[in-house]
Structures are given as structure tokens and as C-alpha cells.
Short mmCIF file of C-alpha atoms in Angstrom, two decimals:
data_model
loop_
_atom_site.label_atom_id
_atom_site.label_comp_id
_atom_site.label_asym_id
_atom_site.label_seq_id
_atom_site.Cartn_x
_atom_site.Cartn_y
_atom_site.Cartn_z
CA UNK A 132 -24.21 -5.53 -26.31
CA UNK A 133 -25.29 -7.32 -23.13
CA UNK A 134 -22.81 -8.30 -20.45
CA UNK A 135 -23.74 -10.83 -17.80
CA UNK A 136 -22.10 -11.13 -14.39
CA UNK A 137 -22.64 -14.36 -12.50
CA UNK A 138 -22.35 -13.87 -8.76
CA UNK A 139 -21.42 -17.33 -7.65
CA UNK A 140 -18.42 -16.94 -5.37
CA UNK A 141 -18.27 -18.85 -2.12
CA UNK A 142 -17.95 -15.58 -0.19
CA UNK A 143 -19.65 -12.21 -0.70
CA UNK A 144 -17.65 -10.11 -3.13
CA UNK A 145 -17.65 -6.39 -3.87
CA UNK A 146 -17.57 -5.67 -7.62
CA UNK A 147 -16.86 -2.28 -9.16
CA UNK A 148 -17.49 -1.38 -12.80
CA UNK A 149 -16.43 1.87 -14.42
CA UNK A 150 -18.14 2.64 -17.72
CA UNK A 151 -15.82 4.16 -20.31
CA UNK A 152 -18.53 4.55 -22.94
CA UNK A 153 -21.62 6.72 -23.09
CA UNK A 154 -25.13 5.68 -22.27
CA UNK A 155 -24.52 2.52 -20.24
CA UNK A 156 -27.60 1.22 -18.45
CA UNK A 157 -26.96 -1.35 -15.76
CA UNK A 158 -29.95 -3.60 -15.12
CA UNK A 159 -30.18 -6.12 -12.29
CA UNK A 160 -32.77 -8.85 -12.98
CA UNK A 161 -35.52 -9.05 -10.42
CA UNK A 162 -34.79 -12.75 -9.96
CA UNK A 163 -31.49 -11.89 -8.27
CA UNK A 164 -33.12 -10.89 -5.03
CA UNK A 165 -29.88 -11.08 -3.08
CA UNK A 166 -28.04 -8.56 -5.25
CA UNK A 167 -27.82 -4.92 -4.31
CA UNK A 168 -27.13 -2.12 -6.77
CA UNK A 169 -25.40 1.12 -5.85
CA UNK A 170 -25.42 3.53 -8.80
CA UNK A 171 -24.27 7.12 -8.89
CA UNK A 172 -26.45 9.79 -10.40
CA UNK A 173 -26.66 8.81 -14.06
CA UNK A 174 -25.96 11.47 -16.66
CA UNK A 175 -25.61 9.26 -19.72
CA UNK A 176 -21.97 10.28 -20.12
CA UNK A 177 -18.80 8.24 -19.81
CA UNK A 178 -16.96 7.57 -16.56
CA UNK A 179 -19.92 6.38 -14.51
CA UNK A 180 -19.05 3.94 -11.75
CA UNK A 181 -21.40 1.16 -10.63
CA UNK A 182 -20.95 -1.11 -7.67
CA UNK A 183 -22.53 -4.53 -7.12
CA UNK A 184 -22.47 -6.38 -3.85
CA UNK A 185 -23.32 -10.07 -3.80
CA UNK A 186 -25.22 -10.43 -0.53
CA UNK A 187 -27.06 -13.64 -1.26
CA UNK A 188 -25.41 -15.50 1.61
CA UNK A 189 -24.24 -12.91 4.14
CA UNK A 190 -22.97 -9.36 4.57
CA UNK A 191 -19.64 -8.16 3.30
CA UNK A 192 -16.69 -9.26 5.43
CA UNK A 193 -16.12 -6.59 8.02
CA UNK A 194 -13.07 -8.00 9.78
CA UNK A 195 -10.62 -10.83 9.93
CA UNK A 196 -10.93 -13.86 12.14
CA UNK A 197 -8.98 -12.61 15.16
CA UNK A 198 -7.92 -14.97 17.96
CA UNK A 199 -7.15 -13.40 21.35
CA UNK A 200 -4.41 -14.48 23.76
CA UNK A 201 -5.76 -15.30 27.23
CA UNK A 202 -2.69 -16.85 28.95
CA UNK A 203 -4.81 -19.81 29.98
CA UNK A 204 -1.91 -22.22 29.53
CA UNK A 205 0.53 -20.36 31.81
CA UNK A 206 3.35 -20.95 32.53
CA UNK A 207 3.34 -22.51 29.04
CA UNK A 208 3.70 -19.63 26.57
CA UNK A 209 3.53 -21.63 23.34
CA UNK A 210 1.23 -20.50 20.54
CA UNK A 211 0.13 -24.06 19.78
CA UNK A 212 -1.27 -24.45 23.29
CA UNK A 213 -5.00 -23.96 22.79
CA UNK A 214 -5.56 -22.90 26.40
CA UNK A 215 -3.52 -19.77 25.74
CA UNK A 216 -6.18 -18.68 23.26
CA UNK A 217 -9.28 -19.51 25.26
CA UNK A 218 -9.22 -23.08 23.90
CA UNK A 219 -9.64 -21.76 20.35
CA UNK A 220 -6.51 -22.73 18.47
CA UNK A 221 -5.31 -20.19 15.90
CA UNK A 222 -5.16 -21.29 12.29
CA UNK A 223 -2.87 -20.08 9.54
CA UNK A 224 -4.26 -16.80 8.23
CA UNK A 225 -5.89 -15.72 11.50
CA UNK A 226 -5.23 -12.36 13.11
CA UNK A 227 -3.52 -12.54 16.52
CA UNK A 228 -4.45 -10.22 19.38
CA UNK A 229 -2.40 -9.92 22.58
CA UNK A 230 -3.92 -8.12 25.53
CA UNK A 231 -4.84 -10.17 28.56
CA UNK A 232 -3.35 -12.56 31.07
CA UNK A 233 -0.05 -12.86 32.89
CA UNK A 234 1.84 -15.01 30.36
CA UNK A 235 3.53 -12.20 28.45
CA UNK A 236 6.51 -14.23 27.25
CA UNK A 237 5.19 -16.11 24.25
CA UNK A 238 6.78 -18.52 21.78
CA UNK A 239 5.61 -19.18 18.23
CA UNK A 240 6.00 -22.94 17.82
CA UNK A 241 4.02 -23.08 14.59
CA UNK A 242 6.01 -24.18 11.57
CA UNK A 243 8.42 -21.50 10.30
CA UNK A 244 6.85 -18.96 7.93
CA UNK A 245 3.27 -19.77 8.91
CA UNK A 246 1.12 -16.91 7.57
CA UNK A 247 -0.89 -14.76 9.98
CA UNK A 248 -3.10 -11.81 9.15
CA UNK A 249 -1.83 -9.33 11.73
CA UNK A 250 -0.43 -8.80 15.23
CA UNK A 251 -2.35 -6.48 17.55
CA UNK A 252 -1.42 -5.35 21.05
CA UNK A 253 -4.68 -4.08 22.52
CA UNK A 254 -5.25 -1.03 24.68
CA UNK A 255 -4.35 -1.78 28.30
CA UNK A 256 -2.18 -4.80 27.63
CA UNK A 257 1.07 -5.43 29.50
CA UNK A 258 4.44 -5.59 27.76
CA UNK A 259 4.55 -8.73 25.62
CA UNK A 260 7.57 -10.40 24.06
CA UNK A 261 6.94 -12.58 21.00
CA UNK A 262 9.71 -15.06 20.22
CA UNK A 263 10.09 -18.30 18.30
CA UNK A 264 9.65 -19.24 14.66
CA UNK A 265 9.28 -16.84 11.77
CA UNK A 266 5.91 -15.65 10.47
CA UNK A 267 4.63 -14.15 7.23
CA UNK A 268 2.19 -11.25 7.46
CA UNK A 269 -0.45 -11.73 4.78
CA UNK A 270 -2.25 -9.06 2.77
CA UNK A 271 -5.00 -6.96 4.35
CA UNK A 272 -8.62 -7.53 3.36
CA UNK A 273 -10.27 -4.60 1.58
CA UNK A 274 -13.94 -4.69 2.47
CA UNK A 275 -15.97 -1.77 1.11
CA UNK A 276 -15.78 2.03 0.93
CA UNK A 277 -12.03 2.01 1.41
CA UNK A 278 -12.06 0.04 4.67
CA UNK A 279 -9.32 -2.52 5.24
CA UNK A 280 -8.57 -5.04 7.91
CA UNK A 281 -5.38 -6.85 8.82
CA UNK A 282 -2.02 -7.14 7.17
CA UNK A 283 -0.05 -5.23 9.77
CA UNK A 284 1.33 -4.75 13.26
CA UNK A 285 -0.33 -2.34 15.68
CA UNK A 286 0.46 -1.30 19.25
CA UNK A 287 -2.50 0.36 20.95
CA UNK A 288 -1.17 -0.23 24.46
CA UNK A 289 0.73 2.26 26.61
CA UNK A 290 3.23 -0.53 27.25
CA UNK A 291 6.19 -1.19 25.01
CA UNK A 292 5.95 -4.34 22.91
CA UNK A 293 8.75 -6.52 21.56
CA UNK A 294 8.75 -8.88 18.59
CA UNK A 295 11.89 -11.02 18.53
CA UNK A 296 10.70 -13.51 15.95
CA UNK A 297 11.50 -12.98 12.24
CA UNK A 298 8.77 -11.27 10.20
CA UNK A 299 8.35 -11.28 6.42
CA UNK A 300 5.83 -9.03 4.67
CA UNK A 301 3.95 -10.66 1.79
CA UNK A 302 3.39 -8.86 -1.50
CA UNK A 303 0.71 -6.43 -0.29
CA UNK A 304 0.30 -3.08 1.46
CA UNK A 305 1.04 -3.36 5.20
CA UNK A 306 0.24 -0.85 7.98
CA UNK A 307 2.70 -0.82 10.90
CA UNK A 308 1.74 1.60 13.67
CA UNK A 309 1.81 2.81 17.22
CA UNK A 310 -1.43 4.48 18.25
CA UNK A 311 -1.74 7.78 20.14
CA UNK A 312 -0.42 7.28 23.68
CA UNK A 313 0.99 3.85 22.86
CA UNK A 314 4.38 2.58 23.93
CA UNK A 315 7.32 1.71 21.72
CA UNK A 316 7.13 -1.11 19.21
CA UNK A 317 10.42 -3.04 19.01
CA UNK A 318 11.05 -5.33 16.06
CA UNK A 319 14.23 -7.17 16.97
CA UNK A 320 13.95 -10.18 14.68
CA UNK A 321 15.03 -10.37 11.07
CA UNK A 322 12.70 -8.32 8.90
CA UNK A 323 12.05 -9.08 5.25
CA UNK A 324 9.82 -8.01 2.41
CA UNK A 325 8.65 -9.90 -0.65
CA UNK A 326 8.85 -8.42 -4.12
CA UNK A 327 5.77 -6.24 -4.50
CA UNK A 328 5.55 -5.32 -0.81
CA UNK A 329 4.66 -1.79 0.25
CA UNK A 330 4.36 -0.50 3.82
CA UNK A 331 2.67 2.43 5.51
CA UNK A 332 4.18 3.40 8.87
CA UNK A 333 2.35 5.55 11.44
CA UNK A 334 4.04 6.74 14.62
CA UNK A 335 1.22 8.08 16.75
CA UNK A 336 2.76 7.08 20.08
CA UNK A 337 6.09 5.46 20.90
CA UNK A 338 8.79 4.84 18.35
CA UNK A 339 8.83 1.95 15.91
CA UNK A 340 12.33 0.57 16.35
CA UNK A 341 14.15 -2.00 14.19
CA UNK A 342 17.27 -3.75 15.43
CA UNK A 343 16.94 -6.98 13.45
CA UNK A 344 18.69 -7.66 10.18
CA UNK A 345 17.16 -6.93 6.80
CA UNK A 346 15.96 -3.32 6.97
CA UNK A 347 18.33 -0.55 5.88
CA UNK A 348 18.21 2.82 4.21
CA UNK A 349 19.10 3.09 0.54
CA UNK A 350 20.25 6.61 -0.25
CA UNK A 351 18.56 7.91 2.88
CA UNK A 352 15.16 6.20 2.63
CA UNK A 353 13.91 2.65 3.13
CA UNK A 354 12.74 2.76 -0.48
CA UNK A 355 9.87 3.86 -2.67
CA UNK A 356 7.91 1.01 -1.06
CA UNK A 357 7.71 2.65 2.42
CA UNK A 358 5.99 5.86 3.58
CA UNK A 359 5.36 7.67 6.84
CA UNK A 360 2.58 10.23 6.58
CA UNK A 361 3.34 12.53 3.66
CA UNK A 362 6.99 11.51 3.40
CA UNK A 363 9.21 8.58 2.63
CA UNK A 364 10.03 6.44 5.66
CA UNK A 365 13.61 6.32 6.91
CA UNK A 366 15.67 4.85 9.77
CA UNK A 367 17.39 7.38 12.01
CA UNK A 368 20.69 6.83 13.82
CA UNK A 369 18.86 4.93 16.57
CA UNK A 370 17.10 2.70 13.99
CA UNK A 371 13.72 4.33 14.69
CA UNK A 372 11.28 4.86 11.84
CA UNK A 373 11.12 8.59 11.04
CA UNK A 374 9.86 10.78 8.22
CA UNK A 375 12.62 11.54 5.74
CA UNK A 376 13.43 15.25 5.57
CA UNK A 377 16.78 15.74 3.78
CA UNK A 378 15.22 16.32 0.37
CA UNK A 379 16.80 18.12 -2.54
CA UNK A 380 14.18 20.82 -2.95
CA UNK A 381 12.84 21.87 -6.36
CA UNK A 382 10.49 24.86 -6.38
CA UNK A 383 8.95 27.22 -8.87
CA UNK A 384 9.28 25.77 -12.36
CA UNK A 385 11.90 24.48 -14.79
CA UNK A 386 14.43 21.64 -14.92
CA UNK A 387 14.96 19.20 -12.06
CA UNK A 388 18.65 19.19 -11.12
CA UNK A 389 21.09 17.75 -10.27
CA UNK A 390 21.18 14.18 -11.56
CA UNK A 391 22.36 11.73 -8.89
CA UNK A 392 21.14 8.39 -7.54
CA UNK A 393 21.55 9.81 -4.03
CA UNK A 394 19.03 12.59 -4.61
CA UNK A 395 15.54 12.37 -3.16
CA UNK A 396 13.78 15.23 -4.93
CA UNK A 397 10.84 17.11 -3.42
CA UNK A 398 8.71 19.33 -5.67
CA UNK A 399 6.85 22.07 -3.77
CA UNK A 400 5.97 25.78 -3.94
CA UNK A 401 5.36 25.24 -7.63
CA UNK A 402 4.54 28.03 -10.06
CA UNK A 403 4.72 26.10 -13.33
CA UNK A 404 5.67 22.84 -15.01
CA UNK A 405 8.92 20.91 -14.73
CA UNK A 406 11.32 19.00 -16.97
CA UNK A 407 13.68 16.07 -16.39
CA UNK A 408 16.45 15.94 -18.95
CA UNK A 409 17.83 12.39 -19.10
CA UNK A 410 18.54 12.19 -15.37
CA UNK A 411 18.84 9.57 -12.60
CA UNK A 412 17.28 10.16 -9.16
CA UNK A 413 16.66 7.99 -6.12
CA UNK A 414 13.07 9.16 -5.62
CA UNK A 415 10.61 11.93 -6.42
CA UNK A 416 8.09 13.32 -3.93
CA UNK A 417 5.44 15.67 -5.30
CA UNK A 418 3.84 18.10 -2.83
CA UNK A 419 2.15 20.45 -5.23
CA UNK A 420 0.62 23.62 -3.86
CA UNK A 421 0.17 25.92 -6.87
CA UNK A 422 -1.87 23.76 -9.22
CA UNK A 423 -1.87 20.74 -11.49
CA UNK A 424 1.57 20.31 -13.06
CA UNK A 425 3.33 18.28 -15.77
CA UNK A 426 6.80 16.78 -15.52
CA UNK A 427 8.07 16.28 -19.07
CA UNK A 428 10.88 13.78 -19.53
CA UNK A 429 13.48 14.36 -22.22
CA UNK A 430 15.40 11.16 -22.81
CA UNK A 431 14.77 8.81 -19.88
CA UNK A 432 14.03 9.36 -16.19
CA UNK A 433 15.57 6.61 -14.06
CA UNK A 434 14.65 6.20 -10.40
CA UNK A 435 16.39 4.29 -7.60
CA UNK A 436 19.67 2.65 -6.77
CA UNK A 437 20.67 0.00 -9.27
CA UNK A 438 18.39 -3.07 -9.21
CA UNK A 439 16.71 -2.28 -5.91
CA UNK A 440 13.32 -1.25 -4.54
CA UNK A 441 14.42 2.29 -3.68
CA UNK A 442 12.92 4.07 -6.68
CA UNK A 443 9.51 5.68 -6.47
CA UNK A 444 7.21 8.61 -7.10
CA UNK A 445 4.90 9.73 -4.28
CA UNK A 446 2.22 12.37 -4.92
CA UNK A 447 1.00 13.28 -1.45
CA UNK A 448 -1.59 15.97 -2.26
CA UNK A 449 -4.87 14.37 -3.33
CA UNK A 450 -6.30 17.61 -4.76
CA UNK A 451 -3.43 18.32 -7.18
CA UNK A 452 -2.31 16.21 -10.14
CA UNK A 453 1.21 15.53 -11.35
CA UNK A 454 1.32 14.27 -14.93
CA UNK A 455 4.43 12.39 -16.10
CA UNK A 456 4.87 12.87 -19.85
CA UNK A 457 7.50 12.66 -22.56
CA UNK A 458 10.23 10.02 -22.59
CA UNK A 459 10.31 6.67 -20.77
CA UNK A 460 10.16 6.21 -16.99
CA UNK A 461 12.11 3.28 -15.53
CA UNK A 462 13.80 1.81 -12.47
CA UNK A 463 17.54 2.36 -12.59
CA UNK A 464 19.21 -0.96 -13.38
CA UNK A 465 15.84 -2.69 -13.22
CA UNK A 466 14.12 -3.83 -10.04
CA UNK A 467 11.01 -2.38 -8.43
CA UNK A 468 9.41 0.97 -9.21
CA UNK A 469 6.66 2.18 -6.85
CA UNK A 470 4.04 4.76 -7.83
CA UNK A 471 2.00 6.18 -4.93
CA UNK A 472 -0.70 8.82 -4.68
CA UNK A 473 -2.79 10.15 -1.83
CA UNK A 474 -1.51 9.94 1.72
CA UNK A 475 -1.74 7.72 4.76
CA UNK A 476 -5.43 8.51 5.19
CA UNK A 477 -6.51 8.12 1.59
CA UNK A 478 -4.56 5.36 -0.16
CA UNK A 479 -7.75 3.29 -0.25
CA UNK A 480 -10.15 6.18 -0.82
CA UNK A 481 -10.69 7.47 -4.37
CA UNK A 482 -9.92 11.19 -4.76
CA UNK A 483 -12.97 11.42 -7.02
CA UNK A 484 -15.93 9.13 -7.25
CA UNK A 485 -16.16 8.26 -10.92
CA UNK A 486 -12.84 8.98 -12.60
CA UNK A 487 -14.13 12.04 -14.44
CA UNK A 488 -11.28 14.17 -13.06
CA UNK A 489 -7.63 13.09 -12.88
CA UNK A 490 -6.11 11.18 -10.01
CA UNK A 491 -3.12 12.73 -8.17
CA UNK A 492 -0.67 10.82 -10.39
CA UNK A 493 -1.17 10.52 -14.15
CA UNK A 494 1.26 8.44 -16.17
CA UNK A 495 1.23 9.74 -19.74
CA UNK A 496 4.41 8.00 -20.87
CA UNK A 497 5.98 4.57 -21.29
CA UNK A 498 7.13 2.66 -18.21
CA UNK A 499 9.97 0.59 -19.63
CA UNK A 500 12.62 -1.89 -18.60
CA UNK A 501 16.07 -0.38 -18.17
CA UNK A 502 17.64 -2.01 -21.19
CA UNK A 503 17.88 -5.73 -20.51
CA UNK A 504 17.01 -5.21 -16.82
CA UNK A 505 13.32 -5.88 -16.13
CA UNK A 506 11.14 -3.56 -14.07
CA UNK A 507 8.40 -4.64 -11.67
CA UNK A 508 5.70 -2.08 -10.91
CA UNK A 509 4.08 -1.46 -7.51
CA UNK A 510 1.17 0.97 -7.11
CA UNK A 511 -0.31 2.41 -3.93
CA UNK A 512 -3.37 4.65 -4.00
CA UNK A 513 -5.01 5.82 -7.22
CA UNK A 514 -2.84 6.00 -10.34
CA UNK A 515 -4.14 6.84 -13.81
CA UNK A 516 -2.51 5.74 -17.07
CA UNK A 517 -4.12 8.16 -19.42
CA UNK A 518 -3.53 7.50 -23.11
CA UNK A 519 -1.89 5.37 -25.77
CA UNK A 520 1.57 6.53 -24.66
CA UNK A 521 1.05 5.03 -21.22
CA UNK A 522 2.19 1.47 -21.78
CA UNK A 523 3.85 -1.07 -19.53
CA UNK A 524 4.63 -4.77 -19.68
CA UNK A 525 5.76 -6.67 -16.59
CA UNK A 526 4.89 -7.86 -13.09
CA UNK A 527 2.41 -5.50 -11.44
CA UNK A 528 1.37 -5.29 -7.78
CA UNK A 529 -1.71 -3.13 -7.10
CA UNK A 530 -1.49 -2.88 -3.33
CA UNK A 531 -4.10 -0.25 -2.49
CA UNK A 532 -6.59 1.68 -4.55
CA UNK A 533 -6.55 1.06 -8.29
CA UNK A 534 -4.88 1.65 -11.63
CA UNK A 535 -7.30 3.51 -13.90
CA UNK A 536 -7.10 3.33 -17.68
CA UNK A 537 -9.54 5.64 -19.42
CA UNK A 538 -8.45 5.40 -23.05
CA UNK A 539 -9.20 2.44 -25.28
CA UNK A 540 -5.73 2.57 -26.86
CA UNK A 541 -3.99 2.02 -23.52
CA UNK A 542 -2.22 -1.31 -22.91
#
């Protein structure tokens, strides 16, 4: 059989193909002079990955269109004043950078919920305060080789920064960070997330503090949608983002106990496989050290508070694989279920190049609705659904990395 790909998009696009058969030869016609082929060493076996880059018009996008604040309109601090941006008016979808000038009190007078790609406070900037109408942070752009751009909020300045305007995260994976040596990042406006949103927090400098409405812990964590390093993200008593630590620890081997929606289970110091016997948990964090392990479900494993986004599985060791097998996996009472693998440094980077070895999280069972309550699936990092048992029907948000299916019977 011959398959033809027409590269005719308006922008350069990065295409990835993973061969699940044997003996695939990928041939690029000589007439397509603008097409580049990147092929791994070919062995004639299955699981070979090929990448095509359409470069007929220009190089791959390396960054967003970022507009920088210059304070040229001072004492007017409005965002719609072109002089404040060096006479280059921002457009919906642009990234916004704040770093220079004396007008540090700024007001978003764009229409409410105008989408912007990110908010950056650059190294050396003074303390800014962003007020005014609400914004929506759009999804980051994934360029090539695991690089991403945009979609988040970043403070690289030693000064503290304050965002008083309401922020909503779109359905995507959003980085929110303070860099090493940076000041505190204060989010005082209402904070919301769309269904399908995941977030990756990084506290390299000052705290990330939330005082606005909309962000709360559910059974100790923000939810399966939010991580900080190798842990779930949580709000402490001062509403700072911190790494969750009050896990119910499961070590060695055997049955996961007890069953309770308040339990955030952490598997570590493993010596064998585990079982889950018809239980309900808030979340499951896998930090395998001994080897590749299987969690076999008897009955049903339900995750999360009822009809929420709190349920999730996070496999934070990229060199070890947790396989979920046996009975169905679901979100307790319906709602969102998030499956994550890798860690903050590798959500976008494949743990292996061609899929020949398992990803850190293998789903070898049915992901089902909880009775009449529908489940929506979010994935972050690289998740494999291995065989004909691994089925799922419903809304799916692939926010970083990929879902890999390597068996023809999988649906």
C-alpha cells in the first residue's frame, strides 16, 4: 500500500509517524525539494518513528509573537495604548512581556476574556501590577524536539510581581513559574481553569501565591491536573503553591489500603506488584525504585472526589513503568481523570525514541464512565494504551507528549 501526505498547510508543520508494521519504507519524492526527512536507523522491524518537517516556506516556529511593554504612554497605563508597547499594539493571542519603563501600574482595557499567549516578567524588571479585565491564557506552542513556547506565567525578575486581573487557563498544559532568584508571583484575581486544563508549577525563586477566588485544595491537592516537580501541587496555609507531602505511603508489594476518597497514595520502595481491590482513592502517585511493576485492579478503581478534577495517576520516574491492569479505571462520580508520566523536565520529551519499550504509564485496562456519570480524560507526558483491553470512549485532552497505541485491536 502507498500512503501520500500532502504538505500544504499555511504554516510549517512538524509531522510524526510511528510505524506499527514491519518493513515500512518511507520515500520522499525528489520533487518535494522543501521537505526534510529525519529517519532513525532502520532495522525493518515495527515501531520505527519517522519525522517530516514541511520547510517549503520557512523554518519551524521557534517562539510566539511577544510584544514588550515600554511604558511609552506614561502616565497612561492602559494596554490598548500603543505607545506603551513601542507603538506596536498587541493582538489577541500575542505573548506579553513586562520589563522596562516606569509605568508599572498597568490596566488591561481589552475586552474581557481576550486570549493572550503568556505573561512574562523579564530579568531586571521592576515590580509590576497588572489590573483590569480578565484574560484567557491560550495553549503553548510545541515546536520540535520537545520544545514549547508560551501558555504560562513566568517571573524571571528579582522583584515581586502582582496580577490582580482574573485569569482563566484554556484547555492545555500551562507552566506557571518563578525562576531562580526571582521574586514572589502574586495572583490576586479570580483564577479559573477550563475542562481539560493541566498545569505545571515550578517554584525556583519566590513563592507563587494565590489569594483570588477559584483555586482550592480537594482532599489536600489542587487536583490530578496540577503538579509541582515530582509531586502533586497543593496550597499551604498561606495560599502558596507547595509540593504535596502528606501521602499515604504504600511500599513493598501487595494490596493498596485503605480505601478512602481523602487518600493520596504514594507507591515507592517497591519490591513487587500491587493490587487494588474495588477501592476509591483521591490520587495515585507512582515513584517506583525497584523495577517495572503492575497494579492489578479487582473490581473497579475509582479516583477523585465525586464529579471533580481531583483524580489522577502520576508516574514520576521515566525509567520505570507502572502497568494498570485488570478491572476498570474511572473517575469517582464522573468528571476529569488525569494520567501523567515523566516529570517537570520531561513531559514533552519521549522516554524512548521509537516506542519499542514501554512508557512510564501503561494502561492495560478499560477506562470507563462511573455508571451514568461520564469521564473526561486528560493526559500529560507519554501514556501507552497497550492492548485490546485498553479501551476508552469520551472527551480526551492530550496536553503534552502523546498517547501511544501499539496494538491493532486497541480502540
